[in-house]
Structures are given as C-alpha cells and as structure tokens.
Short mmCIF file of C-alpha atoms and ligand atoms in Angstrom, two decimals:
data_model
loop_
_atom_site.label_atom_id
_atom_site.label_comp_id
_atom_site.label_asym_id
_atom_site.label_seq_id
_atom_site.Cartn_x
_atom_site.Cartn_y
_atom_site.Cartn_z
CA UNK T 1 28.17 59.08 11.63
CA UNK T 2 26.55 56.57 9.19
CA UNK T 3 28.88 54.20 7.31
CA UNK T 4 27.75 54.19 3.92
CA UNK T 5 26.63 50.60 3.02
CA UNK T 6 28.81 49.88 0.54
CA UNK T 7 31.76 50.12 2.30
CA UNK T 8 29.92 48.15 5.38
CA UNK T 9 29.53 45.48 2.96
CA UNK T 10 32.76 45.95 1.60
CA UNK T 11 34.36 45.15 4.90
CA UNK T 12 32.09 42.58 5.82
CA UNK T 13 33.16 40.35 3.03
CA UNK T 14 36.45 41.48 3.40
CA UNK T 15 36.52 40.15 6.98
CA UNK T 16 34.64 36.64 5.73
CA UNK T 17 37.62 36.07 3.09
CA UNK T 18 40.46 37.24 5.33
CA UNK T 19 38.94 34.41 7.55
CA UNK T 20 39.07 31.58 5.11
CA UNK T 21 35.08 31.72 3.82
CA UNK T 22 34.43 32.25 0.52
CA UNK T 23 30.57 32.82 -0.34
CA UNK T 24 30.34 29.08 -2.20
CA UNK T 25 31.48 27.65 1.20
CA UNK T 26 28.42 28.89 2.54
CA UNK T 27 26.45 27.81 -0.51
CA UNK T 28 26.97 24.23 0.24
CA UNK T 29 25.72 24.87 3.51
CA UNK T 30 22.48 26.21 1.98
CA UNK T 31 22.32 23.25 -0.80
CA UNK T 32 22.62 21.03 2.26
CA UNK T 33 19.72 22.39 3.52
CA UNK T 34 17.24 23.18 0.81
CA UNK T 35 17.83 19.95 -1.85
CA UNK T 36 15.47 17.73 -0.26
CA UNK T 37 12.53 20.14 -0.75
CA UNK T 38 13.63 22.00 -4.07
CA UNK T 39 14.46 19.56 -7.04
CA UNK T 40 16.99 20.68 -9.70
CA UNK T 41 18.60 22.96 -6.67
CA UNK T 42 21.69 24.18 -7.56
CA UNK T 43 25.05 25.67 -6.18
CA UNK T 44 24.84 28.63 -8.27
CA UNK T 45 21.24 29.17 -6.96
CA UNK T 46 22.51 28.74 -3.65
CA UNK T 47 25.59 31.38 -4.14
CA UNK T 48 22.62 33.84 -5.58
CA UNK T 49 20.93 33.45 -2.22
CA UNK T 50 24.03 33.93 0.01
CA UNK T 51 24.50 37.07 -1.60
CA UNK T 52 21.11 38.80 -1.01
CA UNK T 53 21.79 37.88 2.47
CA UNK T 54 25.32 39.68 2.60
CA UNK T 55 23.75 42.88 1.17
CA UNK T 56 21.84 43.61 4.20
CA UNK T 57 22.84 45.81 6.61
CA UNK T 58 21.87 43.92 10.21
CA UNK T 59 23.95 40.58 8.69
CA UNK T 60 27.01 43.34 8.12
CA UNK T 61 26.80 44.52 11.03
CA UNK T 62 26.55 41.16 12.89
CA UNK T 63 29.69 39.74 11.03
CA UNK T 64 32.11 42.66 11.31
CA UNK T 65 31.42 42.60 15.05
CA UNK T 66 32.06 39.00 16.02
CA UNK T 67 34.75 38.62 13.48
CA UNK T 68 36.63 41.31 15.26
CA UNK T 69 36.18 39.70 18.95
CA UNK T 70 37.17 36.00 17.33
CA UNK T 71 40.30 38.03 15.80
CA UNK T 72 40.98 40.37 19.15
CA UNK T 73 40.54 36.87 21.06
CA UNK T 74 43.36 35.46 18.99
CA UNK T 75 45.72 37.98 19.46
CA UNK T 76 45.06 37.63 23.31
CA UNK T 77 43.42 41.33 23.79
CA UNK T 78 40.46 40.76 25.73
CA UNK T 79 40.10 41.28 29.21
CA UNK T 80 39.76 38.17 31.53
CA UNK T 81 37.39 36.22 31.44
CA UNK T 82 36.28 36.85 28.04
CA UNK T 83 39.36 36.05 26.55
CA UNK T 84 39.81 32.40 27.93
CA UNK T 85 35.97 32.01 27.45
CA UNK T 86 35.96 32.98 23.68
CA UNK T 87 39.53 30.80 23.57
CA UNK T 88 38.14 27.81 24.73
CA UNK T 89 34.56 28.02 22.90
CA UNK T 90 33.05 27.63 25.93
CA UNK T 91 29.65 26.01 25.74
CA UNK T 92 28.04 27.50 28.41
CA UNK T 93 28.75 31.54 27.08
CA UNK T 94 25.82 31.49 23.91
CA UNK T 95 26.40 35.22 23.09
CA UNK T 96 27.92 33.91 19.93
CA UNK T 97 24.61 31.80 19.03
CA UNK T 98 22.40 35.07 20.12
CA UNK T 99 24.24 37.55 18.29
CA UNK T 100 23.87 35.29 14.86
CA UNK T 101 20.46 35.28 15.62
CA UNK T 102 19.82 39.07 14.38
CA UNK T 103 20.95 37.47 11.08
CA UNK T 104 18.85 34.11 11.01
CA UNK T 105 15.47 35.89 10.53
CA UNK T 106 15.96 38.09 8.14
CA UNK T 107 13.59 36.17 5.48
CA UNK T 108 11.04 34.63 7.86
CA UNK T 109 10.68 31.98 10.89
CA UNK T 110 12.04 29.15 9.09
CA UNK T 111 15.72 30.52 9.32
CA UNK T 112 15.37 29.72 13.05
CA UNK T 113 14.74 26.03 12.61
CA UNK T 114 17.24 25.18 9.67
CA UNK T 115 20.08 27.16 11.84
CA UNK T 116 19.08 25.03 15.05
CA UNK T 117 19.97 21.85 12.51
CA UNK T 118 23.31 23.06 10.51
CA UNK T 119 24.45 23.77 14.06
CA UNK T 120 23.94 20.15 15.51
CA UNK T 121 24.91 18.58 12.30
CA UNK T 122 27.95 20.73 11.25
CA UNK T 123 28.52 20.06 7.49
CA UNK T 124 31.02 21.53 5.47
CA UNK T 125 32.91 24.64 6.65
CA UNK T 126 31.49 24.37 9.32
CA UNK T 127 32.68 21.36 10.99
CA UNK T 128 36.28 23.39 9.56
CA UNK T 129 35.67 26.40 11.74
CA UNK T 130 34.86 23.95 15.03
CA UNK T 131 37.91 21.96 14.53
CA UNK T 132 39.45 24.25 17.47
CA UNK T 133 43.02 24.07 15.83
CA UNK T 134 44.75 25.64 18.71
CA UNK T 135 45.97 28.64 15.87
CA UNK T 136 42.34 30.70 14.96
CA UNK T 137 39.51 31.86 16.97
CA UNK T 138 36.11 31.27 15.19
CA UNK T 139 33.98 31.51 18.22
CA UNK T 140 31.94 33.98 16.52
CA UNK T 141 32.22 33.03 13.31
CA UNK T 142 31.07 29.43 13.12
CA UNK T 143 27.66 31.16 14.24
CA UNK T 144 27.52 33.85 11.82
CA UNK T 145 28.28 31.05 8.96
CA UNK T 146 25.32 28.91 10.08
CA UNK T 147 23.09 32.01 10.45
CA UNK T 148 24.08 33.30 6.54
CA UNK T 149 23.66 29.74 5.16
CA UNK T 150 19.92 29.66 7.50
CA UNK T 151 18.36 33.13 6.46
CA UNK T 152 19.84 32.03 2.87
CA UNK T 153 17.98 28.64 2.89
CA UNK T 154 14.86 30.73 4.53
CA UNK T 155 14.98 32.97 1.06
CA UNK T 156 14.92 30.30 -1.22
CA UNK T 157 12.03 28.16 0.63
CA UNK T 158 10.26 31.54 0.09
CA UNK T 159 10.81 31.44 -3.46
CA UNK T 160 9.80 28.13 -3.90
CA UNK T 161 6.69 28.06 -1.62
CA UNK T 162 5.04 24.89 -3.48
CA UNK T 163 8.23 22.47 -3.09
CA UNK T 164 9.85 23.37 0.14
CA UNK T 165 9.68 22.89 3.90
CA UNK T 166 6.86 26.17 4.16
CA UNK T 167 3.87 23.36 3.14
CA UNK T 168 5.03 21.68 5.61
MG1 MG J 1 30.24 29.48 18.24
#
C-alpha cells in the first residue's frame, strides 16, 4: 500500500508541531545560514524554502520515522539497549545524524556542509531540542531539524547562484 502524499505530509507536519517546531523555527535556522551570502534575505523567504523541503516525500518519510522512535523512547518502549541509548543521546550511536542525511541532499552537495555547521554551532531551536530536559526525547529530531533548515539553505543558494556560497 502507498500512502497518498498528502496525508504523508499531513502527518509529517503534524508530528513537527506536536513536537514544539513550527516551520519559522526552522526558518531562522536557514536565515542563519544563508544571510551572509544573499543580501536583503528574508524570514519569509526562508519559511518559502522550508516548505518546498517539507513537500517531498524522502524528508516525510525521514521525519515521521525518527519522530516516532524519539516519542516511543520517551514513553520507555524500546527494547534495551536502544532505549537507554536514544535516552541518553548517546554520542557514539550516529543513526540519528545518518538517517537526516536522506534529507540533507535533496537540493545539491552544499546541504552536506551547511548541516555539518548548524550541528556544531546549534542556533536557535536547536540548541532548544539539545537542552536534554530530562522530560522529551529529541534524539531524532534535533537531526531532522538541522537537515530541513540544510537542504532548505541548499535551495536558496541554488536560487541565488551569483551571491551565495556555490561561487565559492
Ligand atoms: Mg541527535
């Protein structure tokens, strides 16, 4: 059975909400990236971009599957030793980093290097989703947020071939 995309999509962004991001969170994330190389750059550009990445299907598929492990790790329903792995955000595991890769390249190479820096810099929402509150999981989802934000950042470098990091 195929699930139609719209109602993939539908429960993809359903899952981002329900887990405290809302699409301009990860608009800042992309502004953060991109305003150095595109002048005038703006959030509602940004928020344009974010949303061609949530309409296709691999990024769907990529968030409603680590959402549900961060959410099935928070209600303690994992076997051992996944559970205390994806619990603790252990460093060493890196499924969570490889599985948001299927989302990071989406619009070309330079998603890859602008998700290796929002991951060591952490701005934003995402320095939220790492504060390890001892409540939510976000194991998963700090990845995915970075990846959306990248592959976003990655379109609009594309758009703007003359001003951006591509001439680089
Ligand atoms: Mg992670």
């Amino acid at each position: 059975m195929v699930i139609k995309g719209t109602a993939l999509e539908a429960s993809a962004r359903a899952l981002l909400k329900q887990r405290g991001v809302e699409v301009p969170d990860i608009a800042e994330l992309v502004l953060f990236l991109q305003k150095k190389y595109i002048t005038d750059l703006n959030i509602q550009t940004c928020i344009d971009n974010v949303e061609s990445v949530l309409t296709k299907r691999e990024v769907q598929n990529t968030i409603i599957t680590g959402i549900q492990l961060d959410i099935l790790a928070e209600k303690g329903e994992l076997l051992s030793p996944l559970q205390e792995i994806l619990t603790s955000d252990e460093g060493l595991y890196g499924i969570d980093e490889i599985l948001a890769l299927s989302i990071v390249n989406v619009y070309g190479s330079i998603g890859f290097t602008n998700y290796g820096y929002i991951d060591k810099i952490k701005p934003g929402i995402l320095a939220e989703l790492n504060s390890h509150d001892g409540e939510h999981v976000h194991t998963f989802l700090d990845d995915i947020v970075g990846a959306i934000a990248a592959a976003a950042a990655s379109r609009l470098a594309h758009a703007h071939p003359e001003q951006s990091q591509i001439t680089q």
